[in-house]
Amino acid sequence: MTLSAPSAGQWAAAVAAVRALGTGDEIQLICHVNPDGDALGSMLGFGLGLRRLGFDRVRATFPGEFRVPDPYAALPGSELLVAEGEAYQNADLVIVFDVASESRLGGLAGLLSAAPASLVLDHHASNTGFGGVQLVDPRAAATSVVAERLLAELGVELDQEIAECLYVALATDTGSFKFDLTTVAVHELAARLIATGLRPGEISRRVFDSRPFGAMKLAGEVMGRAVLEPGAAGGRGMVWTYATLDDLQRYSQPPYVLDALIDPVRSVAEADVSVVVKQVAAGEWSVSLRSKGAVDVSGVAVSQGGGGHRLAAGFTGYGEPDQVVDAVRRLLDEYLN
Ligand code: AMP
Ligand code: MN
Ligand code: MN
């Protein structure tokens, strides 16, 4: 099924759901597990917007260990963040950001299903259609594009703090304005955000160009074990590598540093498909898939219980790294035949 952009009725329903609340009502914001720049940026930017509207009780959270990746630790609105155990258990409204399926909500899925009202802001083509009012635009470059539109519909004016959150979300999900969904509208939104006074250079240095020395050494080792398979993916080529918890431990690095490893891997010219297999627990791996265009990797991810976009997707794999990659190789062959 191909998703289309939210209808006028859906935007109106989302606005009505917020306007139905009193300023003392509880609003719980949730983004996906292992949150990235778009998940945190769109959630915190929207949360700040709700505060500007006078809502006093706004909390933001994500499932799993309560640890914000360093590049996003200084985002405005971080004071709204609480560990998942501190989330409002009986929130009047739950709003979900950048989540393609309920499985990405971990232990917080129950909170959503129990809520009297809920909104889902997202842009994954693989979105499963869960939750109350769905604002899911698969053509949006980031969830923050959807969040900014809803803030405008609610009459919230952009200020520098809100803009910084939305800008980080937009810059991370577009690969610094490089990917296919980087449209005129994306640059117009970026211009509106920058016009509030934020400094793109400073933000980029903090978000993209600042990693611990150990993370660089670790990346060197992980790149060193990459394998190129020119015959895979129907001859379009696949390149893959993996990183273990032991790698993280040896270099004393937190898990988020593994998320950037897909970028150098996906730049390999001889491969359409790139794969990084990142250990999350014994026998459990978070798999990042990228394509240059010949292959829809979201199909592979969805068939493994994951999700994502045509050119960037992921899933949870089990066993050893080569078993996870075997499955990807086989699914690519199936997909291409
Ligand atoms: P990543 O490789 O983690 O940067 O993720 C690439 C894209 O795939 C993002 O849009 C993610 O939201 C999505 N994705 C990654 N892992 C999963 C998963 N286990 N389930 C659903 N979607 C995922
Ligand atoms: Mn995300
Ligand atoms: Mn996103």
mmCIF file of C-alpha atoms and ligand atoms in Angstrom:
data_model
loop_
_atom_site.group_PDB
_atom_site.id
_atom_site.type_symbol
_atom_site.label_atom_id
_atom_site.label_comp_id
_atom_site.label_asym_id
_atom_site.label_seq_id
_atom_site.Cartn_x
_atom_site.Cartn_y
_atom_site.Cartn_z
ATOM 1 C CA MET A 1 0.000 0.000 0.000
ATOM 2 C CA THR A 2 1.328 3.431 -0.901
ATOM 3 C CA LEU A 3 0.834 6.059 1.764
ATOM 4 C CA SER A 4 -0.221 9.547 0.744
ATOM 5 C CA ALA A 5 0.323 12.837 2.563
ATOM 6 C CA PRO A 6 -2.038 13.691 5.453
ATOM 7 C CA SER A 7 -5.430 15.034 4.329
ATOM 8 C CA ALA A 8 -6.908 18.392 5.374
ATOM 9 C CA GLY A 9 -9.196 16.408 7.674
ATOM 10 C CA GLN A 10 -6.238 14.753 9.392
ATOM 11 C CA TRP A 11 -4.495 18.084 10.010
ATOM 12 C CA ALA A 12 -7.767 19.488 11.388
ATOM 13 C CA ALA A 13 -8.243 16.448 13.631
ATOM 14 C CA ALA A 14 -4.712 16.822 15.010
ATOM 15 C CA VAL A 15 -5.251 20.524 15.745
ATOM 16 C CA ALA A 16 -8.593 19.725 17.393
ATOM 17 C CA ALA A 17 -6.970 17.077 19.601
ATOM 18 C CA VAL A 18 -4.510 19.648 20.969
ATOM 19 C CA ARG A 19 -7.122 22.417 21.289
ATOM 20 C CA ALA A 20 -9.407 20.056 23.233
ATOM 21 C CA LEU A 21 -6.874 20.065 26.091
ATOM 22 C CA GLY A 22 -6.617 22.417 29.044
ATOM 23 C CA THR A 23 -3.198 23.879 29.775
ATOM 24 C CA GLY A 24 -2.931 21.719 32.911
ATOM 25 C CA ASP A 25 -3.589 18.461 31.073
ATOM 26 C CA GLU A 26 -0.783 15.936 30.665
ATOM 27 C CA ILE A 27 0.865 15.527 27.290
ATOM 28 C CA GLN A 28 3.335 12.687 26.791
ATOM 29 C CA LEU A 29 5.696 12.765 23.816
ATOM 30 C CA ILE A 30 7.451 9.575 22.705
ATOM 31 C CA CYS A 31 10.036 8.880 20.002
ATOM 32 C CA HIS A 32 11.649 5.669 18.795
ATOM 33 C CA VAL A 33 14.143 3.457 20.620
ATOM 34 C CA ASN A 34 17.801 4.349 20.056
ATOM 35 C CA PRO A 35 16.717 7.887 19.152
ATOM 36 C CA ASP A 36 18.416 9.771 16.322
ATOM 37 C CA GLY A 37 18.474 13.468 15.436
ATOM 38 C CA ASP A 38 15.048 13.446 13.811
ATOM 39 C CA ALA A 39 13.387 11.512 16.635
ATOM 40 C CA LEU A 40 14.762 13.795 19.362
ATOM 41 C CA GLY A 41 14.741 17.021 17.357
ATOM 42 C CA SER A 42 11.155 16.772 16.135
ATOM 43 C CA MET A 43 9.937 15.628 19.566
ATOM 44 C CA LEU A 44 11.719 18.352 21.569
ATOM 45 C CA GLY A 45 10.960 21.082 19.018
ATOM 46 C CA PHE A 46 7.282 20.185 19.124
ATOM 47 C CA GLY A 47 7.380 19.918 22.917
ATOM 48 C CA LEU A 48 8.794 23.438 23.169
ATOM 49 C CA GLY A 49 6.014 24.601 20.861
ATOM 50 C CA LEU A 50 3.431 23.100 23.218
ATOM 51 C CA ARG A 51 5.094 24.928 26.128
ATOM 52 C CA ARG A 52 4.828 28.197 24.165
ATOM 53 C CA LEU A 53 1.081 27.495 23.829
ATOM 54 C CA GLY A 54 0.897 27.422 27.623
ATOM 55 C CA PHE A 55 0.807 23.692 28.275
ATOM 56 C CA ASP A 56 2.584 23.213 31.600
ATOM 57 C CA ARG A 57 2.723 19.458 31.738
ATOM 58 C CA VAL A 58 4.687 18.160 28.780
ATOM 59 C CA ARG A 59 7.109 15.262 29.096
ATOM 60 C CA ALA A 60 9.214 13.597 26.430
ATOM 61 C CA THR A 61 10.722 10.133 26.529
ATOM 62 C CA PHE A 62 11.928 7.123 24.530
ATOM 63 C CA PRO A 63 12.089 3.412 25.333
ATOM 64 C CA GLY A 64 15.180 1.692 26.690
ATOM 65 C CA GLU A 65 18.192 2.995 28.536
ATOM 66 C CA PHE A 66 17.826 6.710 29.346
ATOM 67 C CA ARG A 67 20.907 7.901 27.555
ATOM 68 C CA VAL A 68 20.856 10.717 24.998
ATOM 69 C CA PRO A 69 23.611 10.427 22.356
ATOM 70 C CA ASP A 70 26.230 13.152 22.958
ATOM 71 C CA PRO A 71 25.584 14.970 19.655
ATOM 72 C CA TYR A 72 21.995 15.660 20.817
ATOM 73 C CA ALA A 73 22.640 16.206 24.525
ATOM 74 C CA ALA A 74 22.606 20.008 24.181
ATOM 75 C CA LEU A 75 19.345 20.256 22.225
ATOM 76 C CA PRO A 76 16.961 22.935 23.503
ATOM 77 C CA GLY A 77 13.983 21.379 25.253
ATOM 78 C CA SER A 78 16.115 18.643 26.852
ATOM 79 C CA GLU A 79 14.561 19.651 30.181
ATOM 80 C CA LEU A 80 11.369 17.972 28.943
ATOM 81 C CA LEU A 81 13.125 14.600 28.720
ATOM 82 C CA VAL A 82 12.439 11.930 31.339
ATOM 83 C CA ALA A 83 13.332 8.232 31.602
ATOM 84 C CA GLU A 84 10.588 5.928 30.343
ATOM 85 C CA GLY A 85 9.602 5.037 33.908
ATOM 86 C CA GLU A 86 8.846 8.720 34.592
ATOM 87 C CA ALA A 87 6.461 9.078 31.658
ATOM 88 C CA TYR A 88 2.881 10.213 32.406
ATOM 89 C CA GLN A 89 1.022 6.925 32.830
ATOM 90 C CA ASN A 90 -2.417 8.449 32.222
ATOM 91 C CA ALA A 91 -1.593 11.201 29.766
ATOM 92 C CA ASP A 92 -4.525 13.075 28.225
ATOM 93 C CA LEU A 93 -2.724 13.107 24.893
ATOM 94 C CA VAL A 94 0.161 10.971 23.621
ATOM 95 C CA ILE A 95 2.147 12.154 20.592
ATOM 96 C CA VAL A 96 4.560 9.828 18.810
ATOM 97 C CA PHE A 97 7.462 11.021 16.653
ATOM 98 C CA ASP A 98 9.435 9.284 13.877
ATOM 99 C CA VAL A 99 8.110 5.813 14.726
ATOM 100 C CA ALA A 100 7.312 3.462 11.830
ATOM 101 C CA SER A 101 5.747 0.679 13.891
ATOM 102 C CA GLU A 102 4.708 0.022 17.482
ATOM 103 C CA SER A 103 7.630 -2.378 17.924
ATOM 104 C CA ARG A 104 9.887 0.709 17.927
ATOM 105 C CA LEU A 105 8.084 1.927 21.073
ATOM 106 C CA GLY A 106 9.298 -0.956 23.241
ATOM 107 C CA GLY A 107 7.672 -0.888 26.666
ATOM 108 C CA LEU A 108 5.908 2.404 25.881
ATOM 109 C CA ALA A 109 3.499 0.879 23.348
ATOM 110 C CA GLY A 110 0.957 0.226 26.105
ATOM 111 C CA LEU A 111 0.975 3.882 27.078
ATOM 112 C CA LEU A 112 -0.062 4.795 23.549
ATOM 113 C CA SER A 113 -2.829 2.219 23.293
ATOM 114 C CA ALA A 114 -4.245 3.283 26.684
ATOM 115 C CA ALA A 115 -4.300 7.007 25.830
ATOM 116 C CA PRO A 116 -7.708 8.657 25.293
ATOM 117 C CA ALA A 117 -6.217 10.565 22.345
ATOM 118 C CA SER A 118 -3.042 10.173 20.307
ATOM 119 C CA LEU A 119 -1.233 11.643 17.326
ATOM 120 C CA VAL A 120 1.436 9.961 15.204
ATOM 121 C CA LEU A 121 3.864 12.263 13.360
ATOM 122 C CA ASP A 122 6.047 10.322 10.960
ATOM 123 C CA HIS A 123 7.490 10.009 7.457
ATOM 124 C CA HIS A 124 8.327 6.307 7.029
ATOM 125 C CA ALA A 125 6.895 4.692 3.903
ATOM 126 C CA SER A 126 6.700 1.516 6.001
ATOM 127 C CA ASN A 127 4.490 3.150 8.687
ATOM 128 C CA THR A 128 1.973 0.539 9.791
ATOM 129 C CA GLY A 129 -0.889 2.947 10.537
ATOM 130 C CA PHE A 130 -1.022 2.544 14.315
ATOM 131 C CA GLY A 131 -2.275 5.164 16.783
ATOM 132 C CA GLY A 132 -5.107 7.717 16.681
ATOM 133 C CA VAL A 133 -4.715 10.649 14.273
ATOM 134 C CA GLN A 134 -1.992 9.790 11.771
ATOM 135 C CA LEU A 135 0.094 12.549 10.262
ATOM 136 C CA VAL A 136 2.386 10.392 8.163
ATOM 137 C CA ASP A 137 3.927 11.935 5.065
ATOM 138 C CA PRO A 138 6.256 9.526 3.231
ATOM 139 C CA ARG A 139 7.459 12.385 1.005
ATOM 140 C CA ALA A 140 8.641 14.417 3.980
ATOM 141 C CA ALA A 141 12.423 14.432 4.358
ATOM 142 C CA ALA A 142 12.113 14.244 8.149
ATOM 143 C CA THR A 143 9.445 13.979 10.821
ATOM 144 C CA SER A 144 10.374 17.559 11.715
ATOM 145 C CA VAL A 145 8.786 18.688 8.423
ATOM 146 C CA VAL A 146 5.486 17.281 9.695
ATOM 147 C CA ALA A 147 6.079 18.732 13.175
ATOM 148 C CA GLU A 148 6.762 22.221 11.791
ATOM 149 C CA ARG A 149 3.557 22.151 9.751
ATOM 150 C CA LEU A 150 1.502 21.127 12.783
ATOM 151 C CA LEU A 151 3.122 23.846 14.895
ATOM 152 C CA ALA A 152 2.148 26.369 12.199
ATOM 153 C CA GLU A 153 -1.430 25.028 12.127
ATOM 154 C CA LEU A 154 -1.515 25.512 15.901
ATOM 155 C CA GLY A 155 -0.334 29.102 15.565
ATOM 156 C CA VAL A 156 3.068 28.570 17.197
ATOM 157 C CA GLU A 157 5.695 30.999 15.984
ATOM 158 C CA LEU A 158 9.163 29.568 15.381
ATOM 159 C CA ASP A 159 11.795 30.831 17.809
ATOM 160 C CA GLN A 160 15.481 29.990 17.871
ATOM 161 C CA GLU A 161 15.144 27.104 20.321
ATOM 162 C CA ILE A 162 12.328 25.381 18.460
ATOM 163 C CA ALA A 163 14.154 26.044 15.195
ATOM 164 C CA GLU A 164 17.388 24.482 16.420
ATOM 165 C CA CYS A 165 15.589 21.252 17.294
ATOM 166 C CA LEU A 166 13.794 21.106 13.950
ATOM 167 C CA TYR A 167 16.987 22.023 12.074
ATOM 168 C CA VAL A 168 19.002 19.223 13.706
ATOM 169 C CA ALA A 169 16.216 16.805 12.760
ATOM 170 C CA LEU A 170 16.152 18.027 9.164
ATOM 171 C CA ALA A 171 19.936 18.109 8.747
ATOM 172 C CA THR A 172 20.435 14.599 10.167
ATOM 173 C CA ASP A 173 17.657 12.884 8.191
ATOM 174 C CA THR A 174 18.703 14.532 4.897
ATOM 175 C CA GLY A 175 22.389 13.649 5.433
ATOM 176 C CA SER A 176 23.162 17.385 5.618
ATOM 177 C CA PHE A 177 20.796 18.232 2.760
ATOM 178 C CA LYS A 178 22.252 15.616 0.405
ATOM 179 C CA PHE A 179 19.585 12.920 0.082
ATOM 180 C CA ASP A 180 16.829 12.516 -2.517
ATOM 181 C CA LEU A 181 14.033 14.144 -0.527
ATOM 182 C CA THR A 182 16.012 17.387 -0.219
ATOM 183 C CA THR A 183 13.472 19.475 -2.122
ATOM 184 C CA VAL A 184 12.906 23.190 -2.612
ATOM 185 C CA ALA A 185 10.479 22.991 0.308
ATOM 186 C CA VAL A 186 13.213 21.472 2.512
ATOM 187 C CA HIS A 187 15.575 24.353 1.761
ATOM 188 C CA GLU A 188 12.743 26.844 2.301
ATOM 189 C CA LEU A 189 12.075 25.296 5.690
ATOM 190 C CA ALA A 190 15.806 25.382 6.495
ATOM 191 C CA ALA A 191 15.832 29.075 5.530
ATOM 192 C CA ARG A 192 12.901 29.813 7.865
ATOM 193 C CA LEU A 193 14.694 27.977 10.664
ATOM 194 C CA ILE A 194 18.030 29.732 10.088
ATOM 195 C CA ALA A 195 16.201 33.099 9.968
ATOM 196 C CA THR A 196 15.442 32.715 13.693
ATOM 197 C CA GLY A 197 19.144 33.318 14.322
ATOM 198 C CA LEU A 198 20.558 29.830 14.689
ATOM 199 C CA ARG A 199 24.087 29.061 13.518
ATOM 200 C CA PRO A 200 24.229 26.117 11.094
ATOM 201 C CA GLY A 201 28.038 25.853 11.247
ATOM 202 C CA GLU A 202 28.101 25.593 15.007
ATOM 203 C CA ILE A 203 25.256 23.057 15.012
ATOM 204 C CA SER A 204 26.938 20.933 12.315
ATOM 205 C CA ARG A 205 30.235 20.885 14.169
ATOM 206 C CA ARG A 206 28.462 19.701 17.314
ATOM 207 C CA VAL A 207 26.181 17.153 15.622
ATOM 208 C CA PHE A 208 28.280 15.759 12.752
ATOM 209 C CA ASP A 209 31.902 16.714 13.251
ATOM 210 C CA SER A 210 32.642 15.920 16.850
ATOM 211 C CA ARG A 211 33.427 12.378 17.949
ATOM 212 C CA PRO A 212 35.781 11.004 20.613
ATOM 213 C CA PHE A 213 39.235 9.850 19.483
ATOM 214 C CA GLY A 214 38.291 6.297 20.482
ATOM 215 C CA ALA A 215 35.316 6.408 18.130
ATOM 216 C CA MET A 216 37.664 7.180 15.228
ATOM 217 C CA LYS A 217 40.002 4.306 16.173
ATOM 218 C CA LEU A 218 37.012 1.986 16.501
ATOM 219 C CA ALA A 219 35.723 3.115 13.092
ATOM 220 C CA GLY A 220 39.135 2.320 11.600
ATOM 221 C CA GLU A 221 38.914 -1.239 12.863
ATOM 222 C CA VAL A 222 35.322 -1.723 11.706
ATOM 223 C CA MET A 223 36.136 -0.314 8.233
ATOM 224 C CA GLY A 224 39.169 -2.602 8.106
ATOM 225 C CA ARG A 225 36.991 -5.689 8.300
ATOM 226 C CA ALA A 226 34.501 -4.609 5.618
ATOM 227 C CA VAL A 227 33.762 -7.140 2.870
ATOM 228 C CA LEU A 228 32.865 -6.265 -0.726
ATOM 229 C CA GLU A 229 30.701 -8.762 -2.606
ATOM 230 C CA PRO A 230 30.475 -7.515 -6.213
ATOM 231 C CA GLY A 231 28.175 -10.365 -7.257
ATOM 232 C CA ALA A 232 25.584 -9.812 -4.530
ATOM 233 C CA ALA A 233 22.329 -7.886 -5.045
ATOM 234 C CA GLY A 234 21.978 -9.235 -8.590
ATOM 235 C CA GLY A 235 25.463 -8.051 -9.528
ATOM 236 C CA ARG A 236 24.862 -4.543 -8.218
ATOM 237 C CA GLY A 237 27.201 -5.248 -5.338
ATOM 238 C CA MET A 238 26.954 -5.293 -1.569
ATOM 239 C CA VAL A 239 29.451 -4.113 1.035
ATOM 240 C CA TRP A 240 29.103 -5.022 4.687
ATOM 241 C CA THR A 241 30.795 -4.907 8.038
ATOM 242 C CA TYR A 242 29.930 -5.388 11.679
ATOM 243 C CA ALA A 243 30.723 -4.011 15.140
ATOM 244 C CA THR A 244 30.408 -5.816 18.456
ATOM 245 C CA LEU A 245 29.812 -4.801 22.061
ATOM 246 C CA ASP A 246 33.366 -5.941 22.665
ATOM 247 C CA ASP A 247 34.577 -3.383 20.098
ATOM 248 C CA LEU A 248 32.707 -0.673 22.014
ATOM 249 C CA GLN A 249 34.165 -1.843 25.284
ATOM 250 C CA ARG A 250 37.756 -1.982 24.034
ATOM 251 C CA TYR A 251 37.527 1.631 22.912
ATOM 252 C CA SER A 252 35.287 2.707 25.839
ATOM 253 C CA GLN A 253 32.642 4.036 23.482
ATOM 254 C CA PRO A 254 28.843 4.360 23.831
ATOM 255 C CA PRO A 255 26.604 2.578 21.282
ATOM 256 C CA TYR A 256 25.588 5.741 19.377
ATOM 257 C CA VAL A 257 29.050 5.995 17.773
ATOM 258 C CA LEU A 258 28.196 2.912 15.694
ATOM 259 C CA ASP A 259 25.314 4.705 13.980
ATOM 260 C CA ALA A 260 27.665 6.930 11.963
ATOM 261 C CA LEU A 261 29.587 3.949 10.537
ATOM 262 C CA ILE A 262 27.088 3.366 7.744
ATOM 263 C CA ASP A 263 28.122 6.654 6.091
ATOM 264 C CA PRO A 264 31.650 5.706 5.001
ATOM 265 C CA VAL A 265 30.445 2.185 4.167
ATOM 266 C CA ARG A 266 27.636 3.376 1.904
ATOM 267 C CA SER A 267 30.080 5.533 -0.068
ATOM 268 C CA VAL A 268 31.747 2.442 -1.610
ATOM 269 C CA ALA A 269 31.350 2.909 -5.371
ATOM 270 C CA GLU A 270 31.342 -0.793 -6.250
ATOM 271 C CA ALA A 271 28.230 -1.582 -4.197
ATOM 272 C CA ASP A 272 24.613 -0.493 -4.484
ATOM 273 C CA VAL A 273 23.713 -1.975 -1.126
ATOM 274 C CA SER A 274 25.587 -1.370 2.123
ATOM 275 C CA VAL A 275 25.062 -3.073 5.457
ATOM 276 C CA VAL A 276 26.359 -2.425 8.980
ATOM 277 C CA VAL A 277 25.500 -5.049 11.598
ATOM 278 C CA LYS A 278 25.707 -3.555 15.108
ATOM 279 C CA GLN A 279 25.527 -5.716 18.185
ATOM 280 C CA VAL A 280 22.973 -4.666 20.812
ATOM 281 C CA ALA A 281 23.066 -7.814 23.016
ATOM 282 C CA ALA A 282 24.284 -11.422 22.884
ATOM 283 C CA GLY A 283 23.045 -12.770 19.529
ATOM 284 C CA GLU A 284 21.063 -9.595 18.774
ATOM 285 C CA TRP A 285 22.029 -7.052 16.115
ATOM 286 C CA SER A 286 20.689 -3.760 14.844
ATOM 287 C CA VAL A 287 21.094 -3.834 11.072
ATOM 288 C CA SER A 288 21.458 -0.679 8.971
ATOM 289 C CA LEU A 289 20.741 -1.003 5.259
ATOM 290 C CA ARG A 290 21.366 1.597 2.548
ATOM 291 C CA SER A 291 20.873 1.572 -1.221
ATOM 292 C CA LYS A 292 22.020 3.924 -3.945
ATOM 293 C CA GLY A 293 18.760 3.386 -5.816
ATOM 294 C CA ALA A 294 18.747 -0.004 -7.560
ATOM 295 C CA VAL A 295 17.252 -1.794 -4.573
ATOM 296 C CA ASP A 296 14.366 -0.890 -2.238
ATOM 297 C CA VAL A 297 15.992 -1.889 1.053
ATOM 298 C CA SER A 298 12.836 -1.131 3.069
ATOM 299 C CA GLY A 299 11.340 -4.284 1.490
ATOM 300 C CA VAL A 300 14.171 -6.363 2.936
ATOM 301 C CA ALA A 301 13.834 -4.651 6.325
ATOM 302 C CA VAL A 302 10.050 -5.031 6.505
ATOM 303 C CA SER A 303 10.276 -8.742 5.634
ATOM 304 C CA GLN A 304 12.554 -9.097 8.683
ATOM 305 C CA GLY A 305 10.169 -7.226 10.973
ATOM 306 C CA GLY A 306 11.891 -3.847 10.590
ATOM 307 C CA GLY A 307 11.135 -0.820 8.451
ATOM 308 C CA GLY A 308 12.387 2.420 6.982
ATOM 309 C CA HIS A 309 12.580 4.139 3.629
ATOM 310 C CA ARG A 310 13.401 2.960 0.089
ATOM 311 C CA LEU A 311 17.079 3.921 0.374
ATOM 312 C CA ALA A 312 17.601 3.666 4.157
ATOM 313 C CA ALA A 313 16.094 0.995 6.357
ATOM 314 C CA GLY A 314 16.839 -1.272 9.270
ATOM 315 C CA PHE A 315 15.783 -4.306 11.251
ATOM 316 C CA THR A 316 16.803 -6.419 14.237
ATOM 317 C CA GLY A 317 18.750 -9.555 13.292
ATOM 318 C CA TYR A 318 19.685 -12.607 15.356
ATOM 319 C CA GLY A 319 22.607 -15.051 15.510
ATOM 320 C CA GLU A 320 26.086 -14.219 14.238
ATOM 321 C CA PRO A 321 26.896 -11.290 11.891
ATOM 322 C CA ASP A 322 27.538 -13.591 8.907
ATOM 323 C CA GLN A 323 24.164 -15.270 9.479
ATOM 324 C CA VAL A 324 22.454 -11.872 9.504
ATOM 325 C CA VAL A 325 24.260 -10.936 6.281
ATOM 326 C CA ASP A 326 23.384 -14.324 4.719
ATOM 327 C CA ALA A 327 19.725 -13.493 5.281
ATOM 328 C CA VAL A 328 20.143 -10.051 3.689
ATOM 329 C CA ARG A 329 21.972 -11.548 0.685
ATOM 330 C CA ARG A 330 19.214 -14.126 0.179
ATOM 331 C CA LEU A 331 16.420 -11.554 0.520
ATOM 332 C CA LEU A 332 18.143 -9.261 -1.981
ATOM 333 C CA ASP A 333 18.360 -12.146 -4.466
ATOM 334 C CA GLU A 334 14.668 -12.892 -3.934
ATOM 335 C CA TYR A 335 13.781 -9.247 -4.315
ATOM 336 C CA LEU A 336 15.749 -8.885 -7.547
ATOM 337 C CA ASN A 337 14.433 -12.082 -9.160
HETATM 338 P P1 AMP B 1 19.398 3.455 10.718
HETATM 339 O O1 AMP B 1 20.116 2.512 9.841
HETATM 340 O O2 AMP B 1 19.306 3.014 12.137
HETATM 341 O O3 AMP B 1 19.882 4.859 10.546
HETATM 342 O O4 AMP B 1 17.883 3.454 10.216
HETATM 343 C C1 AMP B 1 17.548 3.722 8.889
HETATM 344 C C2 AMP B 1 16.041 3.831 8.755
HETATM 345 O O5 AMP B 1 15.437 2.582 9.053
HETATM 346 C C3 AMP B 1 15.438 4.818 9.736
HETATM 347 O O6 AMP B 1 14.393 5.486 9.053
HETATM 348 C C4 AMP B 1 14.896 3.965 10.839
HETATM 349 O O7 AMP B 1 13.767 4.541 11.414
HETATM 350 C C5 AMP B 1 14.551 2.668 10.145
HETATM 351 N N1 AMP B 1 14.798 1.525 11.031
HETATM 352 C C6 AMP B 1 15.999 1.137 11.524
HETATM 353 N N2 AMP B 1 15.883 0.047 12.304
HETATM 354 C C7 AMP B 1 14.563 -0.262 12.312
HETATM 355 C C8 AMP B 1 13.776 -1.285 12.957
HETATM 356 N N3 AMP B 1 14.319 -2.218 13.746
HETATM 357 N N4 AMP B 1 12.444 -1.275 12.740
HETATM 358 C C9 AMP B 1 11.872 -0.333 11.957
HETATM 359 N N5 AMP B 1 12.548 0.634 11.328
HETATM 360 C C10 AMP B 1 13.869 0.689 11.497
HETATM 361 MN MN MN B 2 14.680 8.125 13.158
HETATM 362 MN MN MN B 3 13.110 10.335 10.493
#
